[in-house]
Tab-separated table of C-alpha atoms in Angstrom:
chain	number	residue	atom	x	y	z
A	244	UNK	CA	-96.303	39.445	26.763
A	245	UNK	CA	-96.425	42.644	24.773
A	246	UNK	CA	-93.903	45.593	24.911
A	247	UNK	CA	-94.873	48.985	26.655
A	248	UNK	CA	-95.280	52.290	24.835
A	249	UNK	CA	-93.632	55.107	26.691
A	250	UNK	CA	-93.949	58.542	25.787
A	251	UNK	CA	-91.520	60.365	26.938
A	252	UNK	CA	-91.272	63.771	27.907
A	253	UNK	CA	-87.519	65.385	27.405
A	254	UNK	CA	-88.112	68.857	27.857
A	255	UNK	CA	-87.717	72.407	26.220
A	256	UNK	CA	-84.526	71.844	24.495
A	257	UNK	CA	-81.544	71.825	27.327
A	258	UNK	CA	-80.477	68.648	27.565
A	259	UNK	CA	-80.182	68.867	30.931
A	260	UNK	CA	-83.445	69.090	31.479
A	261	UNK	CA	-84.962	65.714	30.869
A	262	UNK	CA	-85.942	63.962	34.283
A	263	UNK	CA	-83.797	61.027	35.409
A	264	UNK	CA	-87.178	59.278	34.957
A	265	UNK	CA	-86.781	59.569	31.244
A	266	UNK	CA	-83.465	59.460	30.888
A	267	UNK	CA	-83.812	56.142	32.221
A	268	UNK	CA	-86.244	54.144	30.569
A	269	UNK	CA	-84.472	56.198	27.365
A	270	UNK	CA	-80.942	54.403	27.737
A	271	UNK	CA	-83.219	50.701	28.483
A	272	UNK	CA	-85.203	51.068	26.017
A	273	UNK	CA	-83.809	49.672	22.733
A	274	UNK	CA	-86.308	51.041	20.132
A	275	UNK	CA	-86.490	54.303	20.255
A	276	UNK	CA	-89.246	56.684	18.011
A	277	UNK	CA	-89.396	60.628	17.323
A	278	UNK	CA	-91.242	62.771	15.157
A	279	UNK	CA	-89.135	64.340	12.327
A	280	UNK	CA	-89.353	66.887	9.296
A	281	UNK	CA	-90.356	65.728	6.078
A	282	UNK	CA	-86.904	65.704	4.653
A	283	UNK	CA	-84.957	66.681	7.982
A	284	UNK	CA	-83.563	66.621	11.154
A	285	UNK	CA	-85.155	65.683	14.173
A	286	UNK	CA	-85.327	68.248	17.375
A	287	UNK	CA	-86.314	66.037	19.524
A	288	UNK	CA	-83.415	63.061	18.840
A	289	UNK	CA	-81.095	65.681	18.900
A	290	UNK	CA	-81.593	66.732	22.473
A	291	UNK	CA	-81.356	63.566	24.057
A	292	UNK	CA	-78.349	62.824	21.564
A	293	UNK	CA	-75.750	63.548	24.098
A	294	UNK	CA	-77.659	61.047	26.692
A	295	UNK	CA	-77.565	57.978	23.953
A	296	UNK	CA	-75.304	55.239	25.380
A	297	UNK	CA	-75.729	52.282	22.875
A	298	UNK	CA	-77.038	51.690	19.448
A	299	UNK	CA	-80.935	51.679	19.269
A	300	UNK	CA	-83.277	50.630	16.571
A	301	UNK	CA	-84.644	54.071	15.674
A	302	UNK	CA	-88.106	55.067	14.251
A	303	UNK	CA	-88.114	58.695	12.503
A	304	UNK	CA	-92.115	59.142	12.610
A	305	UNK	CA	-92.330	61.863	9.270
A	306	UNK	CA	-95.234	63.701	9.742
A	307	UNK	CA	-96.183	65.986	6.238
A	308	UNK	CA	-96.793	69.799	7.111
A	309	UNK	CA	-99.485	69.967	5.199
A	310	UNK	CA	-102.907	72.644	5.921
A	311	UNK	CA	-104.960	69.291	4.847
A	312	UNK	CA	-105.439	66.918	7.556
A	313	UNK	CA	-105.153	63.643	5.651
A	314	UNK	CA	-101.813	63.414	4.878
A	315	UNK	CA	-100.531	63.965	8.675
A	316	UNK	CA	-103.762	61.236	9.825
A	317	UNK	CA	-102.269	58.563	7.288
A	318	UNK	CA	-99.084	59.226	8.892
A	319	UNK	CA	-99.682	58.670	11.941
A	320	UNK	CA	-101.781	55.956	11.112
A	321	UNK	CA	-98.354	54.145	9.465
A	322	UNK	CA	-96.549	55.411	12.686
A	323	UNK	CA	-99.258	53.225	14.740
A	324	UNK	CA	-98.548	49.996	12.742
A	325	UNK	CA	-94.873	50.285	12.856
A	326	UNK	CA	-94.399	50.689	16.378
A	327	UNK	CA	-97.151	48.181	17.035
A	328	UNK	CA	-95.485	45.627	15.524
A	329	UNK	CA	-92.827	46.260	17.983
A	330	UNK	CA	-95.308	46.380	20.481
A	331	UNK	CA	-96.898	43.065	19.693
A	332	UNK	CA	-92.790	41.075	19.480
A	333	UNK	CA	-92.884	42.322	23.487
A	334	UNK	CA	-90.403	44.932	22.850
A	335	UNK	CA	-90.152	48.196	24.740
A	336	UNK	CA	-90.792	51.679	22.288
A	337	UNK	CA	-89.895	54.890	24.183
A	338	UNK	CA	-91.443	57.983	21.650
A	339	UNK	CA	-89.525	61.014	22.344
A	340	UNK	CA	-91.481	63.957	22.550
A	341	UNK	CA	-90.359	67.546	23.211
A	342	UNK	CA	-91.433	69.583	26.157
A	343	UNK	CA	-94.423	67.361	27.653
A	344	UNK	CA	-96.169	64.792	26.026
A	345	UNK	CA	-99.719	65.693	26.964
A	346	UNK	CA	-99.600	69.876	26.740
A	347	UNK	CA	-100.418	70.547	23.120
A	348	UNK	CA	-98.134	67.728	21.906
A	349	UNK	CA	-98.040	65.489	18.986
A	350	UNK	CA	-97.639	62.074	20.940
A	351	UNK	CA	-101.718	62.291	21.437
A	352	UNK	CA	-101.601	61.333	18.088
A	353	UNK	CA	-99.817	58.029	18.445
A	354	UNK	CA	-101.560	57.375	21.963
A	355	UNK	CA	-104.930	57.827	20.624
A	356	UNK	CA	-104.315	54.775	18.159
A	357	UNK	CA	-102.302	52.768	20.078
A	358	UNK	CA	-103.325	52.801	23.881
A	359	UNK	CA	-106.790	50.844	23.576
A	360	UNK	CA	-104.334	48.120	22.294
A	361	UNK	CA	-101.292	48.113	24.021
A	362	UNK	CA	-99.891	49.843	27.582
A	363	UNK	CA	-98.484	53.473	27.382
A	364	UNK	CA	-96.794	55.204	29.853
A	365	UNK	CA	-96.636	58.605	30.104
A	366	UNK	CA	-93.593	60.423	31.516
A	367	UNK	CA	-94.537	64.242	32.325
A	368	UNK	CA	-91.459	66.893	31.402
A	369	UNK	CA	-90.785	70.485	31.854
A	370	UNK	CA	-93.238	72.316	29.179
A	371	UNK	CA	-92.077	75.105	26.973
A	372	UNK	CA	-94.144	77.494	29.108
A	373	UNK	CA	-92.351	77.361	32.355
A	374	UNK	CA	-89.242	77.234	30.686
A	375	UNK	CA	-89.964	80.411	28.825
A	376	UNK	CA	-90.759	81.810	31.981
A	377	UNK	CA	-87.556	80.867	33.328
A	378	UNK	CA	-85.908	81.693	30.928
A	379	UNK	CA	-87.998	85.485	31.155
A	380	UNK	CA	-87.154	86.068	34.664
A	381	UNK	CA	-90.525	86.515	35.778
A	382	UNK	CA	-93.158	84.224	37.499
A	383	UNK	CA	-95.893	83.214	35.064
A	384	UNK	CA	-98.346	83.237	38.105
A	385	UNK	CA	-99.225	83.396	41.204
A	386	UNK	CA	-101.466	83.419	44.080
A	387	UNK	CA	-104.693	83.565	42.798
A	388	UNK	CA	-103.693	84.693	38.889
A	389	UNK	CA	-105.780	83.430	36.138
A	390	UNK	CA	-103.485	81.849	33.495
A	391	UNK	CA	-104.701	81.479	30.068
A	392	UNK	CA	-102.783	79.380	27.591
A	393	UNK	CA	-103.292	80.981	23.488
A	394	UNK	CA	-102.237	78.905	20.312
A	395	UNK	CA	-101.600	81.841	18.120
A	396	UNK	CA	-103.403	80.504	14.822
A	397	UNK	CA	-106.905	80.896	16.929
A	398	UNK	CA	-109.134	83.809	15.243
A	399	UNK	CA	-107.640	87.490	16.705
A	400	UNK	CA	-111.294	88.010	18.168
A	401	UNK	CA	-110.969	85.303	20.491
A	402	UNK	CA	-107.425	85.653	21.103
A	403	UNK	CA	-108.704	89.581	22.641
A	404	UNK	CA	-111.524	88.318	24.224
A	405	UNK	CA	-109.263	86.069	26.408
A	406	UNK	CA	-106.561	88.585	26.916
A	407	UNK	CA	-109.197	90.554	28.116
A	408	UNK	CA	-110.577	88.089	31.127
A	409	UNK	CA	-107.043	87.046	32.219
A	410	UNK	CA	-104.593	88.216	34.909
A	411	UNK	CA	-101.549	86.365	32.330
A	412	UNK	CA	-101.299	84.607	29.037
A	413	UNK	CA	-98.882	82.764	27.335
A	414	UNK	CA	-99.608	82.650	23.314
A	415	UNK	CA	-97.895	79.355	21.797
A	416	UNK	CA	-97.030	78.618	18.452
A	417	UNK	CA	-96.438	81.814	17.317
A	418	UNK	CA	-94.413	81.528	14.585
A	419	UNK	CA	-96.424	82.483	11.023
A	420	UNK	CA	-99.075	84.376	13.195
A	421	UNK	CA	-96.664	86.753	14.916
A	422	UNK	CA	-97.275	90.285	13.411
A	423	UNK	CA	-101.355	89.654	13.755
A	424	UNK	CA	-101.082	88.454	17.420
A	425	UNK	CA	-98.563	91.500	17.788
A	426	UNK	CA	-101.362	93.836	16.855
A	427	UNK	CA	-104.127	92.426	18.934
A	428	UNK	CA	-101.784	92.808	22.270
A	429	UNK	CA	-100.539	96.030	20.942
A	430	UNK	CA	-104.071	97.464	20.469
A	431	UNK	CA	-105.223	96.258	24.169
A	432	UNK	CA	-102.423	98.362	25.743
A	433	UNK	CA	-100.249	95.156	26.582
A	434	UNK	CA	-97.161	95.755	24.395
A	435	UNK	CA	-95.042	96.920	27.318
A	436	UNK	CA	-96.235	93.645	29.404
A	437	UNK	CA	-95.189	91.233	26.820
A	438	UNK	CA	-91.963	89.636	25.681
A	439	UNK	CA	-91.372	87.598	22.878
A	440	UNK	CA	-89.367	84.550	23.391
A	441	UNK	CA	-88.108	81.705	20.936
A	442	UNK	CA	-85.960	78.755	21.398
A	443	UNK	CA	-86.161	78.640	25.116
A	444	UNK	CA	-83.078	77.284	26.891
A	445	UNK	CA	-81.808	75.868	23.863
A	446	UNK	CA	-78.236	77.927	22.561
A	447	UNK	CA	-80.181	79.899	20.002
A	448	UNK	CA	-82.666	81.234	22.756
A	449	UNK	CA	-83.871	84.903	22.012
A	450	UNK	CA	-86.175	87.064	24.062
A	451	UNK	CA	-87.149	90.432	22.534
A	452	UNK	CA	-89.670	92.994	23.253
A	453	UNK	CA	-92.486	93.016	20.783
A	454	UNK	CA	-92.080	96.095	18.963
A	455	UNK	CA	-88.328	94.585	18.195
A	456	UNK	CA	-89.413	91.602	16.307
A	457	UNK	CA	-88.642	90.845	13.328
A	458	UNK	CA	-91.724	90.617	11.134
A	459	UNK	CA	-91.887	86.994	9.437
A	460	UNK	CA	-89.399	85.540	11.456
A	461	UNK	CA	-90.573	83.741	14.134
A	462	UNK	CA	-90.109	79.773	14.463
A	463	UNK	CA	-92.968	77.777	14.962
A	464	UNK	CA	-91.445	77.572	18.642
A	465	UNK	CA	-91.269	80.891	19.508
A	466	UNK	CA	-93.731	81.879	22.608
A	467	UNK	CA	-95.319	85.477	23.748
A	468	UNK	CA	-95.897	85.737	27.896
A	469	UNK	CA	-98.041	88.748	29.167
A	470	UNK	CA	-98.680	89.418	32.173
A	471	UNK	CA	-100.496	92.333	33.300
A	472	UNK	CA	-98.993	93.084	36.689
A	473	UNK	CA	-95.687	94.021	34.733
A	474	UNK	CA	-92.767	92.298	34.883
A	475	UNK	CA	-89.430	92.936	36.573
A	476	UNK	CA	-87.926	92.245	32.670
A	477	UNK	CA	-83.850	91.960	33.050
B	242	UNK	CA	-67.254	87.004	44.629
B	243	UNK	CA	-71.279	86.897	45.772
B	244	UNK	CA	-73.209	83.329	45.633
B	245	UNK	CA	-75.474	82.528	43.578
B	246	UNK	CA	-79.238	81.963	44.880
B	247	UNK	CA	-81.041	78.776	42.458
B	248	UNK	CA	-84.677	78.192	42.646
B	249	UNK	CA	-84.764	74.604	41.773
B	250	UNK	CA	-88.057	72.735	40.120
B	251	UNK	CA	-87.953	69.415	42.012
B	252	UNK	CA	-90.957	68.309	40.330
B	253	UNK	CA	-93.945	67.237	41.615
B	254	UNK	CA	-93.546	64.684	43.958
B	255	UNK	CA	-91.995	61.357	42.214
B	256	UNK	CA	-88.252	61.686	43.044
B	257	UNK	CA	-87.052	60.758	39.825
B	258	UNK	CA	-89.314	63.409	37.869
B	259	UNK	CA	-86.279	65.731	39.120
B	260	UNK	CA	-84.377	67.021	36.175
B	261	UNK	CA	-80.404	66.129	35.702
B	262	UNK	CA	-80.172	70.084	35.774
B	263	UNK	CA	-81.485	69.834	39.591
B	264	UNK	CA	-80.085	66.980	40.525
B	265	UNK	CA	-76.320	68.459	39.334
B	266	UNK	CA	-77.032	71.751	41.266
B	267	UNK	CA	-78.583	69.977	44.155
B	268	UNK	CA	-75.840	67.848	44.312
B	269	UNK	CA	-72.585	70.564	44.339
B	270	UNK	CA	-74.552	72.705	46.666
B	271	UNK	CA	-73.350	73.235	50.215
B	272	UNK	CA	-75.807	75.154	51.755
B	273	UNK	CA	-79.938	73.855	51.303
B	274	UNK	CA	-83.435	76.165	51.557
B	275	UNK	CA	-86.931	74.503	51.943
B	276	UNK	CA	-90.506	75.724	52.834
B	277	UNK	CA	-92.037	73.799	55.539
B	278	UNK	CA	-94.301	73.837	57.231
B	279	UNK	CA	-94.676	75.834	60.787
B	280	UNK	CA	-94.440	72.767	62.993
B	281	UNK	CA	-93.243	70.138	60.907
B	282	UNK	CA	-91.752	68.346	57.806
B	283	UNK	CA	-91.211	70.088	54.453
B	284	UNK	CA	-92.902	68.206	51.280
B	285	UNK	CA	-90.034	69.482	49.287
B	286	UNK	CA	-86.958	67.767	50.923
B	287	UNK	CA	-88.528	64.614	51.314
B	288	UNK	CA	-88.977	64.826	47.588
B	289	UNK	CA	-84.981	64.854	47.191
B	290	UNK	CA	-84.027	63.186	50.177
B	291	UNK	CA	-82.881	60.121	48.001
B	292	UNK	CA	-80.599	62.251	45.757
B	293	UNK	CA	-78.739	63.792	48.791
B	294	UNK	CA	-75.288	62.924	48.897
B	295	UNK	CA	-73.739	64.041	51.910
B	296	UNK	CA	-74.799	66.836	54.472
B	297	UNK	CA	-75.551	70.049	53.821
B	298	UNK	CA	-76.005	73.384	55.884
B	299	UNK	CA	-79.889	73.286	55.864
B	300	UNK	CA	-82.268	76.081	56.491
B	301	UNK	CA	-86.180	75.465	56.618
B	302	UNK	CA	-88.129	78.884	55.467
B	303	UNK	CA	-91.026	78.399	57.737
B	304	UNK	CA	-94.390	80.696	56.767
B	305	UNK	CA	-97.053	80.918	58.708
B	306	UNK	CA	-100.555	79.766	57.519
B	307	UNK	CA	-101.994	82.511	58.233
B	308	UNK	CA	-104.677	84.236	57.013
B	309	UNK	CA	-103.436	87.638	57.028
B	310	UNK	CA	-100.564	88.220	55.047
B	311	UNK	CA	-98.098	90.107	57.456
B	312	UNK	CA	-96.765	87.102	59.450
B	313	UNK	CA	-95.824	85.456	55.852
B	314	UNK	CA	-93.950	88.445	54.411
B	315	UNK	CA	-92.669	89.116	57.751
B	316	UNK	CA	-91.334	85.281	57.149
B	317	UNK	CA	-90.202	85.572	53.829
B	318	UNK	CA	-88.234	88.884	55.035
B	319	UNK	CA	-86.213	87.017	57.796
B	320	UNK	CA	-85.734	84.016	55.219
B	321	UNK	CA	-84.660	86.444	52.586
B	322	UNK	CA	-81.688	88.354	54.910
B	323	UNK	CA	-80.865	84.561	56.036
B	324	UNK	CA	-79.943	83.141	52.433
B	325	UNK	CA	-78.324	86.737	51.810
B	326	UNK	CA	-75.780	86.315	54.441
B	327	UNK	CA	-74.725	83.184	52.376
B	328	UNK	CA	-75.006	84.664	49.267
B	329	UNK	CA	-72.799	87.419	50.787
B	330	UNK	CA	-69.760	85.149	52.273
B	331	UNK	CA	-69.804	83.758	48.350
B	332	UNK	CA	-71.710	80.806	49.089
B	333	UNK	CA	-74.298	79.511	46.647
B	334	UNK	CA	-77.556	78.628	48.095
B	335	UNK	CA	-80.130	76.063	46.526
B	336	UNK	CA	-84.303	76.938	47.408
B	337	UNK	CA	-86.175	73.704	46.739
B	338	UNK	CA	-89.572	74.455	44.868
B	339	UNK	CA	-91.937	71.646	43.987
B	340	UNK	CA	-93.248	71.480	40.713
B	341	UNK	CA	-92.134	74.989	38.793
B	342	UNK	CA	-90.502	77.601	40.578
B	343	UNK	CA	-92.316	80.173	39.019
B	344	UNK	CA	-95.869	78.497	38.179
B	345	UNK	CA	-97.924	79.292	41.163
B	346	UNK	CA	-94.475	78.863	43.473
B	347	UNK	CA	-93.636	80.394	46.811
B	348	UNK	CA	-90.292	81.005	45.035
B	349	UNK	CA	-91.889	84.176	43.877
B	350	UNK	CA	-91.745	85.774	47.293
B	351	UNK	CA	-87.531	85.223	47.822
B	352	UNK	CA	-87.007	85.743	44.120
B	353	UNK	CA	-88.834	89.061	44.612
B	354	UNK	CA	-86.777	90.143	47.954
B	355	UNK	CA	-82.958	88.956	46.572
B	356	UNK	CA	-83.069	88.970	43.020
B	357	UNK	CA	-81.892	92.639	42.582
B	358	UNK	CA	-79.218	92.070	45.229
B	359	UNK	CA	-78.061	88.647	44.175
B	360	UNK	CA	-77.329	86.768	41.097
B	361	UNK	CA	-80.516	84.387	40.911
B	362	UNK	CA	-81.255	81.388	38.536
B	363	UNK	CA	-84.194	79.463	37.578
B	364	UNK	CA	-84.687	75.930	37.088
B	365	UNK	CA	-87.711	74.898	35.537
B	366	UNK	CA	-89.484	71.840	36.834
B	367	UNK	CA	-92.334	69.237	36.209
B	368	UNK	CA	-95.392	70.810	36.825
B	369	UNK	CA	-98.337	69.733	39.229
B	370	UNK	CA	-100.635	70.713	35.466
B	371	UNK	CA	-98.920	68.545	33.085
B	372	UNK	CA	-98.400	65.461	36.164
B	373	UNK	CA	-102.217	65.149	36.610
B	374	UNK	CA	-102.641	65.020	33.059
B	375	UNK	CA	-100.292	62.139	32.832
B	376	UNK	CA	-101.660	60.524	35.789
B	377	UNK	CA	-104.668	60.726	34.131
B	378	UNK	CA	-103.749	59.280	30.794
B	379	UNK	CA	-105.308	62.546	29.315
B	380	UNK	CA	-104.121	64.839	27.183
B	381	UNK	CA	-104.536	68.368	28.635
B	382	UNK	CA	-104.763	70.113	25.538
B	383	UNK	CA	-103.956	69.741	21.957
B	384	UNK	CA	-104.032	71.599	18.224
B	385	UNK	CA	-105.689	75.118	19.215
B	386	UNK	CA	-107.485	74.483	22.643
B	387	UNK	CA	-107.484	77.114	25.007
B	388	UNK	CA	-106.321	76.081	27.918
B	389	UNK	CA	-107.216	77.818	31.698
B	390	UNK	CA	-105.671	77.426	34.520
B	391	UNK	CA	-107.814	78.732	37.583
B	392	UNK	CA	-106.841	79.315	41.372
B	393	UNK	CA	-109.513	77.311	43.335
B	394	UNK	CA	-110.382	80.776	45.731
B	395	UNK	CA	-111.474	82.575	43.019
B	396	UNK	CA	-115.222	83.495	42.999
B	397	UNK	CA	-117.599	81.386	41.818
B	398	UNK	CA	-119.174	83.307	39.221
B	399	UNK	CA	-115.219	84.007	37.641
B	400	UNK	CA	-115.091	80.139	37.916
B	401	UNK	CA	-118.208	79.831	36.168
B	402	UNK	CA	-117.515	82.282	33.277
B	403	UNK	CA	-114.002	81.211	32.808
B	404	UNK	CA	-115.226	77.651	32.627
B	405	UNK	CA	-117.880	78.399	29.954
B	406	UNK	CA	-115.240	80.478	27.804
B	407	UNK	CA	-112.512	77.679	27.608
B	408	UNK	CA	-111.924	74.278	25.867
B	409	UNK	CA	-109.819	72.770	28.647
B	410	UNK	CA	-109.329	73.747	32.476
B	411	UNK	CA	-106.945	73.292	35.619
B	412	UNK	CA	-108.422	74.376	39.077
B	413	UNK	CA	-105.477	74.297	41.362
B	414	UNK	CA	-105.231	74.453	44.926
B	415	UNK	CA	-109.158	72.634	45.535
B	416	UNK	CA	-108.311	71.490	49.013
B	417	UNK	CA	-111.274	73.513	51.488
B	418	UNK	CA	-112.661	74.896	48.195
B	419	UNK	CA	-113.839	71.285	46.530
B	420	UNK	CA	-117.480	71.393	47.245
B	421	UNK	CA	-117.751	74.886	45.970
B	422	UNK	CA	-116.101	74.413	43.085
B	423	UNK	CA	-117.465	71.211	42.547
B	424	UNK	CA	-120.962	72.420	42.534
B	425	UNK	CA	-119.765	74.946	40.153
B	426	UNK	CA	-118.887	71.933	37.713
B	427	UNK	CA	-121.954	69.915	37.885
B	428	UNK	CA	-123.780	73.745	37.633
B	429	UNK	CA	-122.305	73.827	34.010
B	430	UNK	CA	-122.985	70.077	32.898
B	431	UNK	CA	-119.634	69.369	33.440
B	432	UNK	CA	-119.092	66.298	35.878
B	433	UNK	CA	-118.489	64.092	33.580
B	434	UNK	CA	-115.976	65.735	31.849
B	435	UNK	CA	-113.806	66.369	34.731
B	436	UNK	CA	-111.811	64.491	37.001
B	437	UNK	CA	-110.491	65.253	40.775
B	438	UNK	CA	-106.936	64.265	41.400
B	439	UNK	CA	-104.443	64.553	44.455
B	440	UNK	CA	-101.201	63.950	45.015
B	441	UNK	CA	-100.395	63.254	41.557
B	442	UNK	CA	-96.635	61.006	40.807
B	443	UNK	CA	-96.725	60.318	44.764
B	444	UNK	CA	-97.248	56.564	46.508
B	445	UNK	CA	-100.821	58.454	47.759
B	446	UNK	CA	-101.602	59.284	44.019
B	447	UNK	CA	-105.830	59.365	43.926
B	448	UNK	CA	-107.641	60.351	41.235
B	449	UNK	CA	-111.803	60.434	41.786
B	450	UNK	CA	-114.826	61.539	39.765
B	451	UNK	CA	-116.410	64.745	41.413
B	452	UNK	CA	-119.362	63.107	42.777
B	453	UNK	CA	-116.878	60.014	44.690
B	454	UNK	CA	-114.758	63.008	46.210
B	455	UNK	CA	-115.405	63.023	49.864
B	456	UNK	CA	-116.600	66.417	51.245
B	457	UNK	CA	-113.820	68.473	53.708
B	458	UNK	CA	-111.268	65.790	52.974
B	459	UNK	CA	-109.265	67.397	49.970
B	460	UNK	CA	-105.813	68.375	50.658
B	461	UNK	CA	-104.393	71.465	49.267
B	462	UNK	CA	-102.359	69.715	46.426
B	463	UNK	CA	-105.277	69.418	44.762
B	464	UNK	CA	-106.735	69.266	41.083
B	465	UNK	CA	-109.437	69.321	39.087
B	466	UNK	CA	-108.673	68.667	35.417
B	467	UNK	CA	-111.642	69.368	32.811
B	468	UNK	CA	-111.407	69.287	28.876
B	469	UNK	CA	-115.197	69.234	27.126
B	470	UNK	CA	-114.486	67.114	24.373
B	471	UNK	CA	-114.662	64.481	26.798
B	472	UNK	CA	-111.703	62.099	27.930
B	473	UNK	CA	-111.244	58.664	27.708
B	474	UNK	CA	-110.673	57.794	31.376
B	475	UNK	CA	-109.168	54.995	32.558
């Protein structure tokens, strides 16, 4: 019998906002993975910190941050063989992975090398997007909107292309790419629909409107929504 | 002292995708709002039903399915001065919302009527996009895809252009609209790259290719999920 790789979705950053389906096969699980900085802390571990009810055998998966694929690839590759060995003694891993696992997360990753081997399980959470919207006041969509989802670091062309053909937008992974995205929404006539937001529903959360962002400031998990109905911004 | 009006993501459809958030507000909660539908049972509350603790005042927001709008906001406007007179006496009132609240919800329409009246609060949910990717074992979208999400009514030729000009797609409520949009798929040579999914995290959980999808038989929780690198489908 071999273990079962879960990959679990815990949400935007509120503790409180991991599903009882993950917080249980967390606290029975008894190795427990997440991805880390380099030399840091890891986000993820520390939101489900407060939910932690025994001592676990814990995996820090260090991924390099590095513009050269190879480095991150032989990371994850290492990532693969240490859980798998796990894996393979019939143990349980739960992977902890921020927001949900399968909407422009890093757990594809470790499922694409390890689920033609072993099970995974995939546990669905509540994805930075709605929570920024939440967190914004203002439905992302509705009736018969066109949503388009943005990562920031796509070419500004494209980015005003699809700003162009779409009722609302959400532009992810802002952070380095903030002041060229700015420009593109500014220059379509969309500043006053847009709001920045970083850090949603953690303590640090910040919503601003564009024009009041700071220029090279923006975490890698900040978020622009736009929606060109307007929004009833509080 | 006013009440407090909470739109609360259940989640869409297992009862323990409900987050701890939820379950805490749905739990101290006295008095209990629900769509349902005009003759029947609500989707929603038999979602929670196993986290209810002990009775509750409970008031089912019944909209007609109609397809002019007037008898729905008409609806919504007798709902709305219904929670208010609870909000009024101080008493907080919970609105049940599968999924997200504000992603494609019928939230929208009370937020929209109390909200500058009332204190109101968001819970985000699990959505119905990132369930069917999990159900599917398929990651919705990763690194810099562009990700759509597309109301089934739309016109065919939006379909068709919005489908050409993304990497990855979600067409949401299918039900009566399947064989259009279906045909739409195929149209573009891309069948095999999608997959037709209903129910998703429920016991009736049924995920199809397009061409295995009976005709007239799709129910309005609905999806098609399409991503043109491919997916490795299970």
């Amino acid at each position: 019998m071999t273990g079962t790789l879960y990959g679990l979705g815990i949400g935007p950053g509120d503790p409180d906002l991991i599903t009882l389906k993950a917080l249980k096969l967390l606290q029975a699980t008894k190795v427990l993975a997440y991805p880390a900085l380099e030399d840091g802390d890891s986000l993820a571990r520390a939101i489900i910190a407060p939910h932690l009810n025994e001592p676990k055998t814990e995996i820090a998966v260090r991924i390099p941050m590095t513009v050269e694929r190879a480095p991150a690839q032989a990371a994850y590759d290492d990532a693969a063989v240490e859980l798998s060995e796990h894996l393979k003694k019939g143990e349980d891993v739960v992977v902890l992975c921020e927001g949900d696992p399968f909407f422009y997360g890093s757990f594809m990753y470790l499922f694409g090398r390890i689920a033609e081997t072993y099970p995974v399980e995939v546990i669905p959470g509540v994805s930075s997007l709605t929570a920024c919207a939440t967190a914004l006041q203002s439905p992302l969509s509705a009736r018969n909107d066109i949503l388009t989802v943005l990562p920031a670091p796509l070419p500004s062309e494209i980015l005003r292309d699809r700003l162009r053909d779409t009722d609302s937008a959400a532009i992810m992974k802002v952070g380095r790419h903030f002041a060229r995205v700015r420009d593109v929404i500014l220059d379509l006539g969309l500043g006053e629909n847009a709001r920045y937001i970083e850090r949603a529903t953690m303590e640090a959360e910040r919503i601003l409107p564009l024009t009041e962002v700071p220029e090279d400031a923006a975490p890698y998990f900040s978020m622009i929504l736009i929606h060109k109905r307007g929004q009833a911004w509080k």
